[in-house]
mmCIF file of C-alpha atoms and ligand atoms in Angstrom:
data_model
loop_
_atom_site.group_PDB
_atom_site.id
_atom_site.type_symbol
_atom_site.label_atom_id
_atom_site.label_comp_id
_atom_site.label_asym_id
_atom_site.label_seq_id
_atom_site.Cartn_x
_atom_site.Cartn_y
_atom_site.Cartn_z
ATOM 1 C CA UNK A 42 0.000 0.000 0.000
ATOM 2 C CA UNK A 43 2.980 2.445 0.529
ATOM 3 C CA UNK A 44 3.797 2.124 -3.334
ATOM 4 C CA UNK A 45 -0.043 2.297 -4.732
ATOM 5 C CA UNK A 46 -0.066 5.644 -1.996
ATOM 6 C CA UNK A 47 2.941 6.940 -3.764
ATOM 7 C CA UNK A 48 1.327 6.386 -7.210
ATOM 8 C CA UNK A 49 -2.337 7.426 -6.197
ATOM 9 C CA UNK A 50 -0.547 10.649 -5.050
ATOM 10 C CA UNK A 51 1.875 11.027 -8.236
ATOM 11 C CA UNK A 52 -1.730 10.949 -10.198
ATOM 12 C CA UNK A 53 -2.943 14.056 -8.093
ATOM 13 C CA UNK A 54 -4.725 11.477 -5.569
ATOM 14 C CA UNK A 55 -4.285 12.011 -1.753
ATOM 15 C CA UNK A 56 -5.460 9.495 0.574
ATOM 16 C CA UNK A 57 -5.917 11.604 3.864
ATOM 17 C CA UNK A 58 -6.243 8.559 5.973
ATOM 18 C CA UNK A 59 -6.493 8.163 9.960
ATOM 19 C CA UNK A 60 -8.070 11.493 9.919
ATOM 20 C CA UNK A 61 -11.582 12.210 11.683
ATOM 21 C CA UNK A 62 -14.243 14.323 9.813
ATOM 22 C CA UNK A 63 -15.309 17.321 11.381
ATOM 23 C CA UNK A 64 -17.528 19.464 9.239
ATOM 24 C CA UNK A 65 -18.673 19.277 5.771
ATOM 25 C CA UNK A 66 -18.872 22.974 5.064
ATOM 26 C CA UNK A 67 -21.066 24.750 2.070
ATOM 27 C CA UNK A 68 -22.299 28.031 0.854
ATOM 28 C CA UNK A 69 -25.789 28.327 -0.290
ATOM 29 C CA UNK A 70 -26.440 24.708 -0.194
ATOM 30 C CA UNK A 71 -23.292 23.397 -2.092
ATOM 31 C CA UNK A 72 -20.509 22.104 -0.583
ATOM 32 C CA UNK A 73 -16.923 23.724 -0.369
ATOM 33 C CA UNK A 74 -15.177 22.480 2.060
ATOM 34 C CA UNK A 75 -14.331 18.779 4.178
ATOM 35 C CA UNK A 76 -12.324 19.435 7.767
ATOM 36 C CA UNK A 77 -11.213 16.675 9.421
ATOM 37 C CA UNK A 78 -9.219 16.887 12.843
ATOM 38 C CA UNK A 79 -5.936 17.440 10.740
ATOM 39 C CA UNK A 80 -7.167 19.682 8.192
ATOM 40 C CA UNK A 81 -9.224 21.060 5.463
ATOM 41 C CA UNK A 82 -10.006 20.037 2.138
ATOM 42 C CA UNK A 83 -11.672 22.055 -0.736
ATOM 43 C CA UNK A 84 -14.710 20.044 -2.189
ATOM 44 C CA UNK A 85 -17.011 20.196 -5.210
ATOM 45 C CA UNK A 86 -18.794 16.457 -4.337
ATOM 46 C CA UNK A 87 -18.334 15.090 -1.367
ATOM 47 C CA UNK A 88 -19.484 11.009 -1.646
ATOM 48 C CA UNK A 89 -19.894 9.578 1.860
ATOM 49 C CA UNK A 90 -19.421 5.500 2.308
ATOM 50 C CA UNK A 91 -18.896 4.251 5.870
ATOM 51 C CA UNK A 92 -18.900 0.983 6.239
ATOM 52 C CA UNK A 93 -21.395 -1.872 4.875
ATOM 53 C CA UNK A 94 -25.002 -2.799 6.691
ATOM 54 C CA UNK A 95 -27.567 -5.443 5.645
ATOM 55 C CA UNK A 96 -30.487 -4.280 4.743
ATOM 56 C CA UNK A 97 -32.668 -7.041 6.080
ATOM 57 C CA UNK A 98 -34.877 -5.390 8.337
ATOM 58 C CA UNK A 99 -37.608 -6.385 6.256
ATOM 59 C CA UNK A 100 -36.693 -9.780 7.778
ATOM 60 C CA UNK A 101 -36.818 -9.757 10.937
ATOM 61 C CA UNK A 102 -39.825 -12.026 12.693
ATOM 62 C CA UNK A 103 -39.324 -13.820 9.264
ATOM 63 C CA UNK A 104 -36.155 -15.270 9.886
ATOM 64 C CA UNK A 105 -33.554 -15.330 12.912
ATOM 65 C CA UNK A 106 -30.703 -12.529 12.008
ATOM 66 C CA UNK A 107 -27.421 -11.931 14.444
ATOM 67 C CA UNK A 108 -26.216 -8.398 15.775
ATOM 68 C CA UNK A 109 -25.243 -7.109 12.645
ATOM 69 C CA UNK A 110 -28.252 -8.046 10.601
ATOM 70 C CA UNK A 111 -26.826 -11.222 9.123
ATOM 71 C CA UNK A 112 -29.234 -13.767 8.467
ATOM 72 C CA UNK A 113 -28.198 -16.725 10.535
ATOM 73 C CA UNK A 114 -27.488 -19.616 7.834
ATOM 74 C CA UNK A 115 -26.169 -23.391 8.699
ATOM 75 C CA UNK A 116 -23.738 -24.852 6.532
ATOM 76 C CA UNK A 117 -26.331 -25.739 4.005
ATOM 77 C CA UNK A 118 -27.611 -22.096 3.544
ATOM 78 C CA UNK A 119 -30.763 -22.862 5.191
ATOM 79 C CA UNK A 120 -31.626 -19.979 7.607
ATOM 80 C CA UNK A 121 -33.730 -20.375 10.801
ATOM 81 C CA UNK A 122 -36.958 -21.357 8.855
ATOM 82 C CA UNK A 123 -35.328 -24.729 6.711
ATOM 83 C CA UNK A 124 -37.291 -24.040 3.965
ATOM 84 C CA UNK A 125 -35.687 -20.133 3.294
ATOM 85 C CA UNK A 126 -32.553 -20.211 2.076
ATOM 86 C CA UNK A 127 -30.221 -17.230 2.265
ATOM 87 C CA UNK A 128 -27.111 -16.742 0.841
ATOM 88 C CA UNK A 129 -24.457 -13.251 -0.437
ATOM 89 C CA UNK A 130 -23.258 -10.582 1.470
ATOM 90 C CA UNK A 131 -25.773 -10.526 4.314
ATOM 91 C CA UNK A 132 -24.434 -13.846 5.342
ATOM 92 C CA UNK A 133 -21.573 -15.060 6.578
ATOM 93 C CA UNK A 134 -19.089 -17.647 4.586
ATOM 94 C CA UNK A 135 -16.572 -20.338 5.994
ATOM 95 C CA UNK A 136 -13.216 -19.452 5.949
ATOM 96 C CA UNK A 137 -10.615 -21.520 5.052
ATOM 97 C CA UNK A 138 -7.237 -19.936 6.616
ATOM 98 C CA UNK A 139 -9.400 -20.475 10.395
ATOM 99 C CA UNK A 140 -12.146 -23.126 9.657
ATOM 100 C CA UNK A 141 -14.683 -19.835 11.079
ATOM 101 C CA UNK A 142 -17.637 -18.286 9.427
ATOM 102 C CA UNK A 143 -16.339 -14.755 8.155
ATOM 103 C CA UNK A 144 -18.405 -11.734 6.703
ATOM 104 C CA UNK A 145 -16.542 -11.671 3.267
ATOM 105 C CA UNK A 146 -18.532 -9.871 0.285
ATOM 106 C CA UNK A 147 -17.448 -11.272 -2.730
ATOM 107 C CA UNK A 148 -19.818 -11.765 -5.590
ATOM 108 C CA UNK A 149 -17.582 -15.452 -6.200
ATOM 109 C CA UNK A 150 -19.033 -16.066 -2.487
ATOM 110 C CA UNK A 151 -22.372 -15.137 -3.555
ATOM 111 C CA UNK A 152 -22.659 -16.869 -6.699
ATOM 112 C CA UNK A 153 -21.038 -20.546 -4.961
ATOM 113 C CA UNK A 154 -23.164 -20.205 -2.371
ATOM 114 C CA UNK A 155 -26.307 -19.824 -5.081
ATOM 115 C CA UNK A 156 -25.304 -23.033 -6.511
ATOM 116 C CA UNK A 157 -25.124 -24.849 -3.309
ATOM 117 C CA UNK A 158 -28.300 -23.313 -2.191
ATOM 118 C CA UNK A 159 -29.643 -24.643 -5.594
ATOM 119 C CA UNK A 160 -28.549 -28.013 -4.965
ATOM 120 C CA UNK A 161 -29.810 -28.152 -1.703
ATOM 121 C CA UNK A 162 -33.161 -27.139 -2.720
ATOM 122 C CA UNK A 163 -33.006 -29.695 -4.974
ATOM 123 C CA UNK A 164 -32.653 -32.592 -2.788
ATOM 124 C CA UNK A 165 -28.740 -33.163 -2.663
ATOM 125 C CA UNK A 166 -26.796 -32.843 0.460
ATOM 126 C CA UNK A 167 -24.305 -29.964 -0.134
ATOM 127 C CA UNK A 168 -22.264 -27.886 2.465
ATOM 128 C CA UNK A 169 -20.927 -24.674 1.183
ATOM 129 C CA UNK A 170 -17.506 -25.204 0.506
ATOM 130 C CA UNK A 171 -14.833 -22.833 2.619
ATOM 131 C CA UNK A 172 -13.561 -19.967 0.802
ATOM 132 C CA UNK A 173 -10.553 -17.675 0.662
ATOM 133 C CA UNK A 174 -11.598 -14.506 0.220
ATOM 134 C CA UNK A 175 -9.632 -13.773 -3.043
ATOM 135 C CA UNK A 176 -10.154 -10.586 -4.879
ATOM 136 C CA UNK A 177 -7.820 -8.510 -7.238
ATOM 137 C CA UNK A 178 -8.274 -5.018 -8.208
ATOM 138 C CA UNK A 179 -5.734 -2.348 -10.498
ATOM 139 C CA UNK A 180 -4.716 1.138 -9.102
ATOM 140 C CA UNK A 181 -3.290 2.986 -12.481
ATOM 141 C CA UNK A 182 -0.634 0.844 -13.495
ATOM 142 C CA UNK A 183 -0.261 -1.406 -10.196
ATOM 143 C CA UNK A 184 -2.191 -4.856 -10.480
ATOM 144 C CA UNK A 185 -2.423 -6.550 -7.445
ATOM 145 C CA UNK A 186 -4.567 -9.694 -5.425
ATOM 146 C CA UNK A 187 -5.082 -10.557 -2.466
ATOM 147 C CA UNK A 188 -6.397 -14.325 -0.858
ATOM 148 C CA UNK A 189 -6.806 -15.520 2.602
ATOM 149 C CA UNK A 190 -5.203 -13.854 5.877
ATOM 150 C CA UNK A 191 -3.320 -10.755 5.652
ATOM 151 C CA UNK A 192 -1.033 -9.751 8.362
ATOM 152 C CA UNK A 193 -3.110 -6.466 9.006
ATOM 153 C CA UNK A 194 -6.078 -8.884 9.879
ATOM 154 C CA UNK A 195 -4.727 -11.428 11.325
ATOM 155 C CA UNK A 196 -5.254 -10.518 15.067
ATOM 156 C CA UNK A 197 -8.956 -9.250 14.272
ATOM 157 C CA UNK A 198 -9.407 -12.558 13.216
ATOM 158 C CA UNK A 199 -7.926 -14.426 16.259
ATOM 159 C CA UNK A 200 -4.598 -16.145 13.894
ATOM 160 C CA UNK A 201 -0.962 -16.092 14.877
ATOM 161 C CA UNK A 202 0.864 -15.054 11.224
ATOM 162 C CA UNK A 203 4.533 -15.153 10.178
ATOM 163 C CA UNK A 204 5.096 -13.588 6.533
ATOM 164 C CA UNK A 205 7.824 -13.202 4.270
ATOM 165 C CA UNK A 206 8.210 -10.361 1.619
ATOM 166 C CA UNK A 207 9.910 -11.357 -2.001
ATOM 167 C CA UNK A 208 10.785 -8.677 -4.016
ATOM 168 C CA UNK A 209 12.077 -9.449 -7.817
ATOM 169 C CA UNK A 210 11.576 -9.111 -11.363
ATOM 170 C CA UNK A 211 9.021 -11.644 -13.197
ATOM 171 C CA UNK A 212 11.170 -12.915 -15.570
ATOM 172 C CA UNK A 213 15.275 -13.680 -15.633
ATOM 173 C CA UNK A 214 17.425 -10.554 -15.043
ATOM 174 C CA UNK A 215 18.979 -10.918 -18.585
ATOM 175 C CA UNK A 216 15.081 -10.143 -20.297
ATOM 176 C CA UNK A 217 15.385 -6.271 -20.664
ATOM 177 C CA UNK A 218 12.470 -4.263 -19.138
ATOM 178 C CA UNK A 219 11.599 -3.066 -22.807
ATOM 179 C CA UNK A 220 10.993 -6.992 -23.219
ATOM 180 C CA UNK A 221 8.510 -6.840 -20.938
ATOM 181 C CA UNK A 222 10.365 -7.839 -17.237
ATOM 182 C CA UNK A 223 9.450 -5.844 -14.077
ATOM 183 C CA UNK A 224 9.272 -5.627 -10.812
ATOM 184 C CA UNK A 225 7.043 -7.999 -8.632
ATOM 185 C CA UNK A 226 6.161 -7.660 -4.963
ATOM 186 C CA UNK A 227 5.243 -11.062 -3.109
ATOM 187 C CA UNK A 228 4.219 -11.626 0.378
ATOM 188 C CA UNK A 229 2.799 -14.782 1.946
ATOM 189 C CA UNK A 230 1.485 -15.329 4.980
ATOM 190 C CA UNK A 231 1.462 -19.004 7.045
ATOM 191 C CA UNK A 232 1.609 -20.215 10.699
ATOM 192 C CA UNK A 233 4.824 -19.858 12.392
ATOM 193 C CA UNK A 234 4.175 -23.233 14.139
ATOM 194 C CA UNK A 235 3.080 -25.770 11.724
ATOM 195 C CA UNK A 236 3.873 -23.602 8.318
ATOM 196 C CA UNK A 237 -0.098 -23.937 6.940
ATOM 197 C CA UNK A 238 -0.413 -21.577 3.864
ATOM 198 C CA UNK A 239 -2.939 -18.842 5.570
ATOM 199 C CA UNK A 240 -2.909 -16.050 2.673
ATOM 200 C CA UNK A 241 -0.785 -13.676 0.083
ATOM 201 C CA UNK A 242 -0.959 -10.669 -1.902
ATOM 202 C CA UNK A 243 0.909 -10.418 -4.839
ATOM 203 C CA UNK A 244 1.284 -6.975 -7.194
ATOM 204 C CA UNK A 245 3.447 -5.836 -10.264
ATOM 205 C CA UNK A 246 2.737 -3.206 -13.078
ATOM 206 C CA UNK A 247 2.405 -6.637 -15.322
ATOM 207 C CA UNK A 248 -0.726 -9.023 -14.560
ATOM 208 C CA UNK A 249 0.787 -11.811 -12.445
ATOM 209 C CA UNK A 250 -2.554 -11.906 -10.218
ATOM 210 C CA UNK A 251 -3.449 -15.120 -10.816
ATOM 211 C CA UNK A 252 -0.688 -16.675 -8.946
ATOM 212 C CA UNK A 253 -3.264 -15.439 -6.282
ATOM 213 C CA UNK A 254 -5.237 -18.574 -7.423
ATOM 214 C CA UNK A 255 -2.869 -20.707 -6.725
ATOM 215 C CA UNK A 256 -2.390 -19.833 -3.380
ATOM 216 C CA UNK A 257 -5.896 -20.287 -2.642
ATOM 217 C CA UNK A 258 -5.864 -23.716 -3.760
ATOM 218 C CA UNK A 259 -2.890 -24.372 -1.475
ATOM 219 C CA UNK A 260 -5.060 -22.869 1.526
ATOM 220 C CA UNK A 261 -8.144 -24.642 0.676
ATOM 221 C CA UNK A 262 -5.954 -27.846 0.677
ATOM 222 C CA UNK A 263 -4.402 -27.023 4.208
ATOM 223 C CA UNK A 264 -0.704 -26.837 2.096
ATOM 224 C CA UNK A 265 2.194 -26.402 3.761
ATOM 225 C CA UNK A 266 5.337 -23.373 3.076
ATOM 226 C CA UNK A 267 6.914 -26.783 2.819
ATOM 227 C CA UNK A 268 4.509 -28.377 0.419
ATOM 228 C CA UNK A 269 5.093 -24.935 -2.007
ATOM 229 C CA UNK A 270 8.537 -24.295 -1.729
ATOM 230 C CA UNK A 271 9.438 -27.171 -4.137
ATOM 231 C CA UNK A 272 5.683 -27.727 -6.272
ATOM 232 C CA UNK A 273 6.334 -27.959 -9.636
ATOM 233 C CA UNK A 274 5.834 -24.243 -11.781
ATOM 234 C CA UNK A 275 6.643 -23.827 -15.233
ATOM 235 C CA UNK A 276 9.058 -21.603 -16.248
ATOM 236 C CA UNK A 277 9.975 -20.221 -19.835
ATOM 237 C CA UNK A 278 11.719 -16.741 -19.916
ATOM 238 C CA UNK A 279 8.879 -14.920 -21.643
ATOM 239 C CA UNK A 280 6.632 -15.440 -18.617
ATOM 240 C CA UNK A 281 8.177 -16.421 -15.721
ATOM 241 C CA UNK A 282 11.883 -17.242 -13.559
ATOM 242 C CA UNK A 283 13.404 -20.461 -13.663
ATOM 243 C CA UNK A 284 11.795 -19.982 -9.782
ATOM 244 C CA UNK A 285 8.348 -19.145 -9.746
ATOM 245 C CA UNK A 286 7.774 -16.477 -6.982
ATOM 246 C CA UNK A 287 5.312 -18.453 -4.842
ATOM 247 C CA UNK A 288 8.742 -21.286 -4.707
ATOM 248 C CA UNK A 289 11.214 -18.488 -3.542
ATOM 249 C CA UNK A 290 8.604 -17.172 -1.049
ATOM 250 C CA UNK A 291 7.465 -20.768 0.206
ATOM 251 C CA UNK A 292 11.260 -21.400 0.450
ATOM 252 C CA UNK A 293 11.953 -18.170 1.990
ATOM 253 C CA UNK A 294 9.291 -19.377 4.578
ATOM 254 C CA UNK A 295 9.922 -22.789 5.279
ATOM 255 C CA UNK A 296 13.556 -21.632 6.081
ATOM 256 C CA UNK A 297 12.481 -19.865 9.065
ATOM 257 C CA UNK A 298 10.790 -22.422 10.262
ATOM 258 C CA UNK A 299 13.614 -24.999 10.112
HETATM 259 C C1 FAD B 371 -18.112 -1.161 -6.362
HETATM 260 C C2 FAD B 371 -18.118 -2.643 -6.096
HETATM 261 C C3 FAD B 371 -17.292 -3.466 -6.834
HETATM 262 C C4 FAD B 371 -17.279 -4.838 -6.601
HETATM 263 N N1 FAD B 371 -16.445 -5.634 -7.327
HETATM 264 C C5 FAD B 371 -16.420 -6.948 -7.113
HETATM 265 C C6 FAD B 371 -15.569 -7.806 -7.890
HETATM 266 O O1 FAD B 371 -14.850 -7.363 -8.795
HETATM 267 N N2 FAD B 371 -15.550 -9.126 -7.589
HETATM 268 C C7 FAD B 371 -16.336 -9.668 -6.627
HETATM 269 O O2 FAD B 371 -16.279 -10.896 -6.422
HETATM 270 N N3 FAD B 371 -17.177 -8.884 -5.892
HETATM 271 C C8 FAD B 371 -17.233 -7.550 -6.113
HETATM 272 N N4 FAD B 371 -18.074 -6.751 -5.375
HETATM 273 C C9 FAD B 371 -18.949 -7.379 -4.360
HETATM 274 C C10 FAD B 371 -20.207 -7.947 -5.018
HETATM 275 O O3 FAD B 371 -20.833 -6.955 -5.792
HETATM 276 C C11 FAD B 371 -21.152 -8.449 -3.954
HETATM 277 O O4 FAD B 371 -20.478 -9.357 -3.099
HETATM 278 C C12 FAD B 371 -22.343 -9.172 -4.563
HETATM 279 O O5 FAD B 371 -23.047 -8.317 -5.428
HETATM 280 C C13 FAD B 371 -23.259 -9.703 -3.466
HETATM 281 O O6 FAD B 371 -24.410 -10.251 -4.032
HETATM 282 P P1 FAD B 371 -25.764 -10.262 -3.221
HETATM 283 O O7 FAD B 371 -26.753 -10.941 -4.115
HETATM 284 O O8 FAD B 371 -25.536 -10.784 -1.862
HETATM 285 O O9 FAD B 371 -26.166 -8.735 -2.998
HETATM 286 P P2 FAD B 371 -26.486 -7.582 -4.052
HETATM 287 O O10 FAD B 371 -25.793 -7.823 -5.354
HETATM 288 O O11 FAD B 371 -26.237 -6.318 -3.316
HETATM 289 O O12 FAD B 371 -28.021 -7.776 -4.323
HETATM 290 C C14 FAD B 371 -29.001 -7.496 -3.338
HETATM 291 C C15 FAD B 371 -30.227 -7.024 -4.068
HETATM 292 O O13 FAD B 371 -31.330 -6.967 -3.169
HETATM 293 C C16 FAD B 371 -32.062 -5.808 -3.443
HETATM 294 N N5 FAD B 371 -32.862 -5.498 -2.237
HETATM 295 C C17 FAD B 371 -32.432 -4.980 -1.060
HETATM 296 N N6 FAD B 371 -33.480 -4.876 -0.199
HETATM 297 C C18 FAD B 371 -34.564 -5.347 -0.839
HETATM 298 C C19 FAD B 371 -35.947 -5.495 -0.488
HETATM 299 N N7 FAD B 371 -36.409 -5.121 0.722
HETATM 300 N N8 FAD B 371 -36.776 -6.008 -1.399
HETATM 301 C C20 FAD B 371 -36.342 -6.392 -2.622
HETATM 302 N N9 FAD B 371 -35.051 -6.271 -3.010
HETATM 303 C C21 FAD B 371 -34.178 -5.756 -2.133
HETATM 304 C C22 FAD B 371 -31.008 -4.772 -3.773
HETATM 305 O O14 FAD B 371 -31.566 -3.706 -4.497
HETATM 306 C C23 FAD B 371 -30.055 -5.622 -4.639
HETATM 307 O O15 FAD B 371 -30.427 -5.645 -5.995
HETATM 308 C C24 FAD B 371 -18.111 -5.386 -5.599
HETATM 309 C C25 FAD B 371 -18.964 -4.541 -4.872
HETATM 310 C C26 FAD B 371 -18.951 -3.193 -5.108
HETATM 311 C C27 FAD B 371 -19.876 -2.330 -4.306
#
């Protein structure tokens, strides 16, 4: 995130972050002005998103909800009342990195849990499978993803993390950066004690995401650093090192664990 905050502000973008709003200010009924506890910031449109909430209150005596509005779901999708089903972003998913239900809103979520809901409904005998929670997303010219536990979420979540940062370039140093070679960032994320794969986030001006993928097969398979550091990656100079990245990192890994 320090990089894409360096290139959001080279593109005239400034994330004023940890900041609390104060004021939005106006004259005649437009707006002109944000100030925040550390400053103040001229405004034409000011856009205001805090946070997500359900908007199931139209269910409640229907079906049982939690705290948050969540409709309460077993691991068939079948909420309170067996015959409703419920499934997307006002319910919660299984997690794969902890085994727990998390509130993850991914439309991949949504859409695997429609299927199983489907299936259920139809008679079969389906859990929802666990998920990662993988996602990607571009900022300008950065392309990054991001799957299971990241370091920053770890605690909130209850995990103990060890990570390990590999920095390189995505093909051999002797491919030119005119050829197309650049830098990569890779960090994964796995249990200092027994080594299990927990998450990673991976990012490079060239689209390498779906290495992302990969990693959350190795989660939902309960891999090891020491199952990855030696699984077998192509490699051919025009897209990758003779080491894939998710080798060196698992490597990386598994050598602070021996
Ligand atoms: C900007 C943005 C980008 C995203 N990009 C991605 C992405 O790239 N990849 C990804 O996996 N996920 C992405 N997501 C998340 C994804 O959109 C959601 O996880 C997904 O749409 C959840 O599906 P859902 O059916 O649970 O809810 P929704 O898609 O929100 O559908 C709920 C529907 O219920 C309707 N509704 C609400 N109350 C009532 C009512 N009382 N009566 C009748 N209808 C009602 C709403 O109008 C809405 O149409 C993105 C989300 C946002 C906001």
């Amino acid at each position: 995130t320090d990089i894409l905050t360096k290139t959001m502000a080279d593109h005239g973008i400034y994330a004023a972050v940890g900041q609390g709003i104060k004021a939005y200010e106006g004259v005649d009924g437009h707006v002109t002005k944000v100030v925040t506890d550390q400053g103040e910031y001229p405004a034409d449109l000011v856009v205001t998103a805090a946070g997500i909430r359900p908007a199931t209150g139209f269910l409640k005596g229907v079906v049982d909800l939690d705290d948050h509005g969540l409709i309460k779901i077993n691991d068939h999708l079948q909420t309170s009342d067996t015959d409703i089903y419920a499934v997307g972003d006002a319910t919660l998913v299984p997690f794969a990195p902890t085994g727990k239900d998390n509130r993850i809103a991914l439309a991949t979520n949504a859409r695997r849990q429609g299927r199983i809901a489907a299936k259920n409904l139809l008679g079969e005998n389906v859990p929802m499978p666990a998920v990662s929670g993988s996602s990607a997303l571009s900022v300008f010219d950065y392309h990054f993803a991001s799957t299971g536990v990241k370091e920053g979420t770890a605690d909130k979540l209850g995990v103990k993390t060890a990570s390990v940062l590999v920095t390189d370039t995505i093909r051999p140093k002797f491919v030119s950066e005119d050829a197309g070679n650049t830098k990569v960032w890779f960090k994964l994320t796995f249990d200092p004690t027994d080594g299990r794969v927990l998450g990673a986030q991976i990012m490079s001006k060239y689209d390498v995401t779906a290495n992302i993928n990969a990693i959350s097969v190795a989660i939902q398979a309960k891999l090891t650093v020491a199952d990855l550091a030696y699984t077998d990656f192509f490699f051919q100079p025009g897209f990758d090192r003779p080491w894939n990245i998710i080798n060196l990192a698992a490597q990386k890994a598994a050598a602070t664990l021996n």
